[in-house]
Amino acid sequence: MRQIKLNFRRGAACLLLAATAFFFCGAYNGDQVLVEDTHIVQQGDTLWSISETYMKKNTGGRRYIMEFMEGVKELNPWIAKNGYTIHPGDRVRVNYWIKKQE
């Protein structure tokens, strides 16, 4: 019984620590709305440049360029099948978060 209480306390402490980190490290930035968009690839576009463009619109919380680019790859599995090559005219799905308007 004593071991169960000890494990419960450790679990509760870990949960509290994780929640604190989540709220105070910028992961939660108030109510957010997911925006889904389609980008038509232009001459000279890369996955990096597309990610940079849409990441600037992401006002709902912190996201880093590599994380954003991985999200683009996940939304567009055909990109991996093409050797991560995109061409003008391709349609690339992108999503990002914006702060919810009151």
N, CA, C and O atoms as a printed pandas DataFrame, in Angstrom:
     atom_number atom_name residue_name chain_id  residue_number  x_coord  y_coord  z_coord
0              1         N          MET        A               1    0.828   -1.196    0.000
1              2        CA          MET        A               1    0.000    0.000    0.000
2              3         C          MET        A               1    0.871    1.258    0.000
3              4         O          MET        A               1    0.566    2.245   -0.669
4              5         N          ARG        A               2    1.951    1.196    0.759
5              6        CA          ARG        A               2    2.853    2.343    0.834
6              7         C          ARG        A               2    3.477    2.651   -0.534
7              8         O          ARG        A               2    3.650    3.811   -0.908
8              9         N          GLN        A               3    3.812    1.578   -1.271
9             10        CA          GLN        A               3    4.414    1.744   -2.596
10            11         C          GLN        A               3    3.418    2.403   -3.558
11            12         O          GLN        A               3    3.810    3.226   -4.386
12            13         N          ILE        A               4    2.149    2.050   -3.454
13            14        CA          ILE        A               4    1.124    2.642   -4.320
14            15         C          ILE        A               4    1.007    4.137   -4.063
15            16         O          ILE        A               4    0.904    4.920   -5.007
16            17         N          LYS        A               5    1.020    4.542   -2.799
17            18        CA          LYS        A               5    0.937    5.961   -2.459
18            19         C          LYS        A               5    2.148    6.715   -2.994
19            20         O          LYS        A               5    2.019    7.829   -3.502
20            21         N          LEU        A               6    3.327    6.103   -2.879
21            22        CA          LEU        A               6    4.553    6.734   -3.357
22            23         C          LEU        A               6    4.492    6.915   -4.878
23            24         O          LEU        A               6    4.847    7.973   -5.397
24            25         N          ASN        A               7    4.042    5.880   -5.582
25            26        CA          ASN        A               7    3.927    5.966   -7.045
26            27         C          ASN        A               7    2.896    7.012   -7.449
27            28         O          ASN        A               7    3.104    7.746   -8.415
28            29         N          PHE        A               8    1.784    7.086   -6.718
29            30        CA          PHE        A               8    0.762    8.079   -7.007
30            31         C          PHE        A               8    1.316    9.488   -6.827
31            32         O          PHE        A               8    1.066   10.362   -7.657
32            33         N          ARG        A               9    2.061    9.715   -5.757
33            34        CA          ARG        A               9    2.643   11.034   -5.514
34            35         C          ARG        A               9    3.637   11.410   -6.602
35            36         O          ARG        A               9    3.664   12.553   -7.056
36            37         N          ARG        A              10    4.448   10.454   -7.016
37            38        CA          ARG        A              10    5.408   10.727   -8.101
38            39         C          ARG        A              10    4.673   11.064   -9.395
39            40         O          ARG        A              10    5.044   11.994  -10.111
40            41         N          GLY        A              11    3.633   10.301   -9.678
41            42        CA          GLY        A              11    2.853   10.552  -10.884
42            43         C          GLY        A              11    2.179   11.918  -10.850
43            44         O          GLY        A              11    2.174   12.647  -11.843
44            45         N          ALA        A              12    1.613   12.253   -9.700
45            46        CA          ALA        A              12    0.958   13.560   -9.559
46            47         C          ALA        A              12    1.973   14.687   -9.693
47            48         O          ALA        A              12    1.680   15.716  -10.303
48            49         N          ALA        A              13    3.162   14.503   -9.131
49            50        CA          ALA        A              13    4.206   15.529   -9.228
50            51         C          ALA        A              13    4.647   15.705  -10.685
51            52         O          ALA        A              13    4.852   16.829  -11.143
52            53         N          CYS        A              14    4.791   14.604  -11.401
53            54        CA          CYS        A              14    5.190   14.685  -12.815
54            55         C          CYS        A              14    4.107   15.376  -13.643
55            56         O          CYS        A              14    4.412   16.189  -14.516
56            57         N          LEU        A              15    2.856   15.055  -13.368
57            58        CA          LEU        A              15    1.747   15.679  -14.082
58            59         C          LEU        A              15    1.698   17.176  -13.813
59            60         O          LEU        A              15    1.482   17.962  -14.736
60            61         N          LEU        A              16    1.891   17.575  -12.580
61            62        CA          LEU        A              16    1.912   18.987  -12.222
62            63         C          LEU        A              16    3.070   19.711  -12.913
63            64         O          LEU        A              16    2.901   20.823  -13.413
64            65         N          LEU        A              17    4.229   19.086  -12.939
65            66        CA          LEU        A              17    5.397   19.678  -13.600
66            67         C          LEU        A              17    5.147   19.840  -15.100
67            68         O          LEU        A              17    5.482   20.874  -15.679
68            69         N          ALA        A              18    4.561   18.822  -15.725
69            70        CA          ALA        A              18    4.274   18.891  -17.163
70            71         C          ALA        A              18    3.255   19.985  -17.459
71            72         O          ALA        A              18    3.415   20.729  -18.427
72            73         N          ALA        A              19    2.226   20.092  -16.653
73            74        CA          ALA        A              19    1.210   21.127  -16.852
74            75         C          ALA        A              19    1.808   22.517  -16.688
75            76         O          ALA        A              19    1.491   23.428  -17.452
76            77         N          THR        A              20    2.665   22.676  -15.700
77            78        CA          THR        A              20    3.321   23.966  -15.473
78            79         C          THR        A              20    4.186   24.337  -16.674
79            80         O          THR        A              20    4.146   25.474  -17.146
80            81         N          ALA        A              21    4.959   23.389  -17.162
81            82        CA          ALA        A              21    5.813   23.648  -18.325
82            83         C          ALA        A              21    4.966   23.998  -19.542
83            84         O          ALA        A              21    5.323   24.891  -20.310
84            85         N          PHE        A              22    3.858   23.307  -19.721
85            86        CA          PHE        A              22    2.968   23.547  -20.859
86            87         C          PHE        A              22    2.429   24.974  -20.842
87            88         O          PHE        A              22    2.434   25.645  -21.874
88            89         N          PHE        A              23    1.971   25.440  -19.700
89            90        CA          PHE        A              23    1.358   26.763  -19.620
90            91         C          PHE        A              23    2.370   27.902  -19.584
91            92         O          PHE        A              23    2.076   28.988  -20.084
92            93         N          PHE        A              24    3.544   27.690  -19.014
93            94        CA          PHE        A              24    4.487   28.785  -18.852
94            95         C          PHE        A              24    5.594   28.834  -19.894
95            96         O          PHE        A              24    6.399   29.765  -19.887
96            97         N          CYS        A              25    5.654   27.867  -20.775
97            98        CA          CYS        A              25    6.704   27.857  -21.799
98            99         C          CYS        A              25    6.182   28.261  -23.173
99           100         O          CYS        A              25    6.885   28.105  -24.171
100          101         N          GLY        A              26    4.968   28.775  -23.236
101          102        CA          GLY        A              26    4.455   29.274  -24.507
102          103         C          GLY        A              26    3.698   28.261  -25.325
103          104         O          GLY        A              26    3.221   28.595  -26.410
104          105         N          ALA        A              27    3.566   27.025  -24.848
105          106        CA          ALA        A              27    2.836   26.032  -25.619
106          107         C          ALA        A              27    1.349   26.376  -25.668
107          108         O          ALA        A              27    0.678   26.085  -26.658
108          109         N          TYR        A              28    0.839   26.985  -24.619
109          110        CA          TYR        A              28   -0.560   27.403  -24.611
110          111         C          TYR        A              28   -0.593   28.914  -24.610
111          112         O          TYR        A              28   -0.001   29.556  -23.743
112          113         N          ASN        A              29   -1.281   29.478  -25.576
113          114        CA          ASN        A              29   -1.304   30.926  -25.713
114          115         C          ASN        A              29   -2.748   31.405  -25.853
115          116         O          ASN        A              29   -3.051   32.239  -26.706
116          117         N          GLY        A              30   -3.628   30.877  -25.019
117          118        CA          GLY        A              30   -5.038   31.251  -25.095
118          119         C          GLY        A              30   -5.778   30.412  -26.114
119          120         O          GLY        A              30   -5.217   29.493  -26.711
120          121         N          ASP        A              31   -7.045   30.739  -26.305
121          122        CA          ASP        A              31   -7.860   30.000  -27.266
122          123         C          ASP        A              31   -7.352   30.232  -28.679
123          124         O          ASP        A              31   -6.985   31.345  -29.054
124          125         N          GLN        A              32   -7.341   29.153  -29.453
125          126        CA          GLN        A              32   -6.786   29.201  -30.794
126          127         C          GLN        A              32   -7.751   28.572  -31.790
127          128         O          GLN        A              32   -8.617   27.779  -31.421
128          129         N          VAL        A              33   -7.590   28.933  -33.044
129          130        CA          VAL        A              33   -8.390   28.385  -34.132
130          131         C          VAL        A              33   -7.422   27.825  -35.168
131          132         O          VAL        A              33   -6.450   28.483  -35.539
132          133         N          LEU        A              34   -7.693   26.611  -35.631
133          134        CA          LEU        A              34   -6.858   26.004  -36.667
134          135         C          LEU        A              34   -7.314   26.503  -38.031
135          136         O          LEU        A              34   -8.492   26.402  -38.376
136          137         N          VAL        A              35   -6.382   27.038  -38.798
137          138        CA          VAL        A              35   -6.661   27.515  -40.154
138          139         C          VAL        A              35   -6.035   26.521  -41.122
139          140         O          VAL        A              35   -4.852   26.198  -41.017
140          141         N          GLU        A              36   -6.833   26.044  -42.056
141          142        CA          GLU        A              36   -6.332   25.137  -43.086
142          143         C          GLU        A              36   -6.313   25.886  -44.410
143          144         O          GLU        A              36   -7.291   26.534  -44.784
144          145         N          ASP        A              37   -5.199   25.789  -45.108
145          146        CA          ASP        A              37   -5.014   26.545  -46.342
146          147         C          ASP        A              37   -4.352   25.655  -47.385
147          148         O          ASP        A              37   -3.769   24.622  -47.056
148          149         N          THR        A              38   -4.449   26.062  -48.632
149          150        CA          THR        A              38   -3.766   25.367  -49.726
150          151         C          THR        A              38   -2.852   26.363  -50.412
151          152         O          THR        A              38   -3.285   27.445  -50.810
152          153         N          HIS        A              39   -1.586   25.997  -50.548
153          154        CA          HIS        A              39   -0.591   26.844  -51.208
154          155         C          HIS        A              39   -0.342   26.276  -52.596
155          156         O          HIS        A              39   -0.050   25.090  -52.747
156          157         N          ILE        A              40   -0.460   27.125  -53.603
157          158        CA          ILE        A              40   -0.119   26.730  -54.976
158          159         C          ILE        A              40    1.367   27.044  -55.162
159          160         O          ILE        A              40    1.784   28.198  -55.062
160          161         N          VAL        A              41    2.148   26.015  -55.430
161          162        CA          VAL        A              41    3.602   26.169  -55.552
162          163         C          VAL        A              41    3.945   27.049  -56.744
163          164         O          VAL        A              41    3.446   26.853  -57.852
164          165         N          GLN        A              42    4.810   28.027  -56.487
165          166        CA          GLN        A              42    5.315   28.940  -57.523
166          167         C          GLN        A              42    6.763   28.579  -57.842
167          168         O          GLN        A              42    7.415   27.863  -57.081
168          169         N          GLN        A              43    7.252   29.073  -58.958
169          170        CA          GLN        A              43    8.648   28.853  -59.338
170          171         C          GLN        A              43    9.561   29.336  -58.207
171          172         O          GLN        A              43    9.410   30.463  -57.737
172          173         N          GLY        A              44   10.489   28.513  -57.772
173          174        CA          GLY        A              44   11.442   28.886  -56.725
174          175         C          GLY        A              44   11.000   28.521  -55.314
175          176         O          GLY        A              44   11.793   28.625  -54.378
176          177         N          ASP        A              45    9.746   28.094  -55.141
177          178        CA          ASP        A              45    9.278   27.681  -53.813
178          179         C          ASP        A              45    9.987   26.406  -53.366
179          180         O          ASP        A              45   10.293   25.529  -54.174
180          181         N          THR        A              46   10.239   26.324  -52.069
181          182        CA          THR        A              46   10.752   25.110  -51.433
182          183         C          THR        A              46    9.869   24.820  -50.230
183          184         O          THR        A              46    9.086   25.671  -49.808
184          185         N          LEU        A              47    9.993   23.638  -49.689
185          186        CA          LEU        A              47    9.235   23.329  -48.472
186          187         C          LEU        A              47    9.612   24.292  -47.360
187          188         O          LEU        A              47    8.764   24.696  -46.565
188          189         N          TRP        A              48   10.876   24.654  -47.307
189          190        CA          TRP        A              48   11.346   25.590  -46.287
190          191         C          TRP        A              48   10.688   26.964  -46.470
191          192         O          TRP        A              48   10.181   27.542  -45.508
192          193         N          SER        A              49   10.696   27.485  -47.703
193          194        CA          SER        A              49   10.142   28.826  -47.933
194          195         C          SER        A              49    8.629   28.852  -47.700
195          196         O          SER        A              49    8.097   29.834  -47.182
196          197         N          ILE        A              50    7.945   27.787  -48.079
197          198        CA          ILE        A              50    6.502   27.711  -47.818
198          199         C          ILE        A              50    6.257   27.685  -46.316
199          200         O          ILE        A              50    5.369   28.373  -45.811
200          201         N          SER        A              51    7.039   26.898  -45.614
201          202        CA          SER        A              51    6.899   26.816  -44.155
202          203         C          SER        A              51    7.158   28.165  -43.502
203          204         O          SER        A              51    6.436   28.557  -42.586
204          205         N          GLU        A              52    8.175   28.878  -43.961
205          206        CA          GLU        A              52    8.473   30.214  -43.412
206          207         C          GLU        A              52    7.309   31.176  -43.628
207          208         O          GLU        A              52    6.939   31.928  -42.727
208          209         N          THR        A              53    6.742   31.145  -44.822
209          210        CA          THR        A              53    5.633   32.046  -45.156
210          211         C          THR        A              53    4.444   31.828  -44.236
211          212         O          THR        A              53    3.892   32.782  -43.686
212          213         N          TYR        A              54    4.054   30.579  -44.071
213          214        CA          TYR        A              54    2.866   30.293  -43.271
214          215         C          TYR        A              54    3.150   30.315  -41.780
215          216         O          TYR        A              54    2.240   30.547  -40.985
216          217         N          MET        A              55    4.369   30.084  -41.391
217          218        CA          MET        A              55    4.718   30.148  -39.975
218          219         C          MET        A              55    4.544   31.570  -39.448
219          220         O          MET        A              55    4.208   31.757  -38.279
220          221         N          LYS        A              56    4.768   32.575  -40.297
221          222        CA          LYS        A              56    4.575   33.969  -39.899
222          223         C          LYS        A              56    3.107   34.256  -39.592
223          224         O          LYS        A              56    2.801   35.139  -38.790
224          225         N          LYS        A              57    2.205   33.516  -40.223
225          226        CA          LYS        A              57    0.774   33.695  -39.970
226          227         C          LYS        A              57    0.338   32.987  -38.687
227          228         O          LYS        A              57   -0.756   33.237  -38.180
228          229         N          ASN        A              58    1.183   32.111  -38.167
229          230        CA          ASN        A              58    0.873   31.308  -36.986
230          231         C          ASN        A              58    0.998   32.170  -35.728
231          232         O          ASN        A              58    2.085   32.302  -35.167
232          233         N          THR        A              59   -0.116   32.755  -35.291
233          234        CA          THR        A              59   -0.104   33.634  -34.120
234          235         C          THR        A              59   -0.649   32.944  -32.876
235          236         O          THR        A              59   -0.709   33.554  -31.808
236          237         N          GLY        A              60   -1.045   31.689  -32.997
237          238        CA          GLY        A              60   -1.677   30.990  -31.885
238          239         C          GLY        A              60   -0.726   30.374  -30.885
239          240         O          GLY        A              60   -1.172   29.918  -29.833
240          241         N          GLY        A              61    0.535   30.340  -31.159
241          242        CA          GLY        A              61    1.503   29.745  -30.250
242          243         C          GLY        A              61    2.831   29.569  -30.957
243          244         O          GLY        A              61    2.945   29.772  -32.166
244          245         N          ARG        A              62    3.817   29.193  -30.193
245          246        CA          ARG        A              62    5.153   29.019  -30.775
246          247         C          ARG        A              62    5.229   27.749  -31.604
247          248         O          ARG        A              62    4.764   26.689  -31.186
248          249         N          ARG        A              63    5.813   27.870  -32.770
249          250        CA          ARG        A              63    6.160   26.721  -33.607
250          251         C          ARG        A              63    7.500   27.042  -34.231
251          252         O          ARG        A              63    7.783   28.194  -34.561
252          253         N          TYR        A              64    8.299   26.052  -34.388
253          254        CA          TYR        A              64    9.617   26.227  -34.962
254          255         C          TYR        A              64    9.601   25.723  -36.397
255          256         O          TYR        A              64    8.778   24.884  -36.763
256          257         N          ILE        A              65   10.513   26.240  -37.199
257          258        CA          ILE        A              65   10.492   25.979  -38.641
258          259         C          ILE        A              65   10.527   24.481  -38.958
259          260         O          ILE        A              65    9.796   24.028  -39.839
260          261         N          MET        A              66   11.356   23.709  -38.263
261          262        CA          MET        A              66   11.444   22.279  -38.555
262          263         C          MET        A              66   10.138   21.570  -38.194
263          264         O          MET        A              66    9.689   20.680  -38.916
264          265         N          GLU        A              67    9.537   21.966  -37.080
265          266        CA          GLU        A              67    8.253   21.402  -36.665
266          267         C          GLU        A              67    7.175   21.739  -37.697
267          268         O          GLU        A              67    6.365   20.887  -38.063
268          269         N          PHE        A              68    7.174   22.983  -38.156
269          270        CA          PHE        A              68    6.188   23.426  -39.136
270          271         C          PHE        A              68    6.352   22.653  -40.440
271          272         O          PHE        A              68    5.368   22.214  -41.037
272          273         N          MET        A              69    7.595   22.489  -40.877
273          274        CA          MET        A              69    7.868   21.788  -42.125
274          275         C          MET        A              69    7.455   20.315  -42.018
275          276         O          MET        A              69    6.948   19.746  -42.985
276          277         N          GLU        A              70    7.666   19.698  -40.863
277          278        CA          GLU        A              70    7.228   18.314  -40.668
278          279         C          GLU        A              70    5.712   18.221  -40.755
279          280         O          GLU        A              70    5.174   17.249  -41.284
280          281         N          GLY        A              71    5.017   19.239  -40.231
281          282        CA          GLY        A              71    3.559   19.276  -40.339
282          283         C          GLY        A              71    3.103   19.339  -41.785
283          284         O          GLY        A              71    2.122   18.695  -42.157
284          285         N          VAL        A              72    3.807   20.108  -42.602
285          286        CA          VAL        A              72    3.483   20.188  -44.034
286          287         C          VAL        A              72    3.682   18.825  -44.689
287          288         O          VAL        A              72    2.859   18.398  -45.499
288          289         N          LYS        A              73    4.760   18.148  -44.344
289          290        CA          LYS        A              73    5.021   16.813  -44.911
290          291         C          LYS        A              73    3.944   15.820  -44.492
291          292         O          LYS        A              73    3.523   14.987  -45.295
292          293         N          GLU        A              74    3.495   15.900  -43.244
293          294        CA          GLU        A              74    2.452   14.986  -42.771
294          295         C          GLU        A              74    1.126   15.231  -43.477
295          296         O          GLU        A              74    0.396   14.285  -43.774
296          297         N          LEU        A              75    0.812   16.488  -43.746
297          298        CA          LEU        A              75   -0.435   16.813  -44.438
298          299         C          LEU        A              75   -0.397   16.431  -45.919
299          300         O          LEU        A              75   -1.442   16.296  -46.555
300          301         N          ASN        A              76    0.804   16.259  -46.461
301          302        CA          ASN        A              76    0.985   15.993  -47.891
302          303         C          ASN        A              76    1.892   14.779  -48.088
303          304         O          ASN        A              76    3.051   14.931  -48.474
304          305         N          PRO        A              77    1.377   13.578  -47.827
305          306        CA          PRO        A              77    2.228   12.383  -47.935
306          307         C          PRO        A              77    2.784   12.149  -49.342
307          308         O          PRO        A              77    3.789   11.456  -49.501
308          309         N          TRP        A              78    2.152   12.710  -50.341
309          310        CA          TRP        A              78    2.637   12.558  -51.718
310          311         C          TRP        A              78    4.009   13.199  -51.912
311          312         O          TRP        A              78    4.760   12.808  -52.806
312          313         N          ILE        A              79    4.335   14.180  -51.077
313          314        CA          ILE        A              79    5.632   14.851  -51.203
314          315         C          ILE        A              79    6.770   13.863  -50.940
315          316         O          ILE        A              79    7.773   13.864  -51.653
316          317         N          ALA        A              80    6.615   13.029  -49.925
317          318        CA          ALA        A              80    7.649   12.029  -49.613
318          319         C          ALA        A              80    7.800   11.032  -50.756
319          320         O          ALA        A              80    8.910   10.606  -51.076
320          321         N          LYS        A              81    6.672   10.664  -51.371
321          322        CA          LYS        A              81    6.714    9.711  -52.490
322          323         C          LYS        A              81    7.440   10.298  -53.691
323          324         O          LYS        A              81    7.980    9.560  -54.515
324          325         N          ASN        A              82    7.454   11.645  -53.796
325          326        CA          ASN        A              82    8.157   12.319  -54.900
326          327         C          ASN        A              82    9.573   12.716  -54.524
327          328         O          ASN        A              82   10.180   13.546  -55.202
328          329         N          GLY        A              83   10.104   12.147  -53.472
329          330        CA          GLY        A              83   11.468   12.474  -53.062
330          331         C          GLY        A              83   11.583   13.883  -52.507
331          332         O          GLY        A              83   12.628   14.520  -52.630
332          333         N          TYR        A              84   10.506   14.372  -51.893
333          334        CA          TYR        A              84   10.443   15.716  -51.301
334          335         C          TYR        A              84   10.690   16.808  -52.332
335          336         O          TYR        A              84   11.237   17.865  -52.018
336          337         N          THR        A              85   10.276   16.536  -53.571
337          338        CA          THR        A              85   10.389   17.502  -54.649
338          339         C          THR        A              85    9.004   18.052  -54.962
339          340         O          THR        A              85    8.041   17.298  -55.104
340          341         N          ILE        A              86    8.919   19.367  -55.067
341          342        CA          ILE        A              86    7.656   20.010  -55.446
342          343         C          ILE        A              86    7.887   20.804  -56.730
343          344         O          ILE        A              86    9.003   21.230  -57.025
344          345         N          HIS        A              87    6.825   20.989  -57.470
345          346        CA          HIS        A              87    6.909   21.667  -58.764
346          347         C          HIS        A              87    5.861   22.770  -58.845
347          348         O          HIS        A              87    4.827   22.685  -58.184
348          349         N          PRO        A              88    6.114   23.808  -59.650
349          350        CA          PRO        A              88    5.113   24.863  -59.828
350          351         C          PRO        A              88    3.761   24.258  -60.224
351          352         O          PRO        A              88    3.673   23.380  -61.082
352          353         N          GLY        A              89    2.722   24.759  -59.571
353          354        CA          GLY        A              89    1.375   24.264  -59.832
354          355         C          GLY        A              89    0.902   23.215  -58.834
355          356         O          GLY        A              89   -0.299   22.974  -58.707
356          357         N          ASP        A              90    1.851   22.583  -58.116
357          358        CA          ASP        A              90    1.448   21.617  -57.090
358          359         C          ASP        A              90    0.637   22.325  -56.017
359          360         O          ASP        A              90    0.855   23.502  -55.729
360          361         N          ARG        A              91   -0.300   21.590  -55.430
361          362        CA          ARG        A              91   -1.127   22.128  -54.344
362          363         C          ARG        A              91   -0.641   21.505  -53.038
363          364         O          ARG        A              91   -0.691   20.288  -52.863
364          365         N          VAL        A              92   -0.172   22.346  -52.133
365          366        CA          VAL        A              92    0.368   21.894  -50.852
366          367         C          VAL        A              92   -0.568   22.347  -49.736
367          368         O          VAL        A              92   -0.816   23.542  -49.574
368          369         N          ARG        A              93   -1.085   21.395  -48.972
369          370        CA          ARG        A              93   -1.951   21.722  -47.837
370          371         C          ARG        A              93   -1.082   22.192  -46.676
371          372         O          ARG        A              93   -0.032   21.615  -46.393
372          373         N          VAL        A              94   -1.539   23.248  -46.010
373          374        CA          VAL        A              94   -0.817   23.842  -44.883
374          375         C          VAL        A              94   -1.848   24.175  -43.811
375          376         O          VAL        A              94   -2.967   24.582  -44.121
376          377         N          ASN        A              95   -1.462   24.000  -42.546
377          378        CA          ASN        A              95   -2.330   24.503  -41.485
378          379         C          ASN        A              95   -1.495   25.226  -40.437
379          380         O          ASN        A              95   -0.309   24.950  -40.257
380          381         N          TYR        A              96   -2.140   26.149  -39.760
381          382        CA          TYR        A              96   -1.480   26.936  -38.727
382          383         C          TYR        A              96   -2.538   27.415  -37.748
383          384         O          TYR        A              96   -3.735   27.364  -38.032
384          385         N          TRP        A              97   -2.087   27.875  -36.605
385          386        CA          TRP        A              97   -2.991   28.320  -35.537
386          387         C          TRP        A              97   -2.979   29.835  -35.427
387          388         O          TRP        A              97   -1.932   30.473  -35.535
388          389         N          ILE        A              98   -4.176   30.408  -35.206
389          390        CA          ILE        A              98   -4.268   31.833  -34.948
390          391         C          ILE        A              98   -5.029   32.026  -33.631
391          392         O          ILE        A              98   -5.831   31.183  -33.230
392          393         N          LYS        A              99   -4.762   33.139  -32.979
393          394        CA          LYS        A              99   -5.476   33.438  -31.739
394          395         C          LYS        A              99   -6.942   33.651  -32.067
395          396         O          LYS        A              99   -7.289   34.299  -33.054
396          397         N          LYS        A             100   -7.784   33.100  -31.232
397          398        CA          LYS        A             100   -9.224   33.223  -31.412
398          399         C          LYS        A             100   -9.641   34.663  -31.119
399          400         O          LYS        A             100   -9.276   35.236  -30.092
400          401         N          GLN        A             101  -10.408   35.231  -32.036
401          402        CA          GLN        A             101  -10.887   36.602  -31.871
402          403         C          GLN        A             101  -12.051   36.605  -30.892
403          404         O          GLN        A             101  -12.963   35.785  -31.000
404          405         N          GLU        A             102  -12.021   37.510  -29.955
405          406        CA          GLU        A             102  -13.084   37.601  -28.927
406          407         C          GLU        A             102  -14.288   38.295  -29.482
407          408         O          GLU        A             102  -15.281   38.467  -28.775
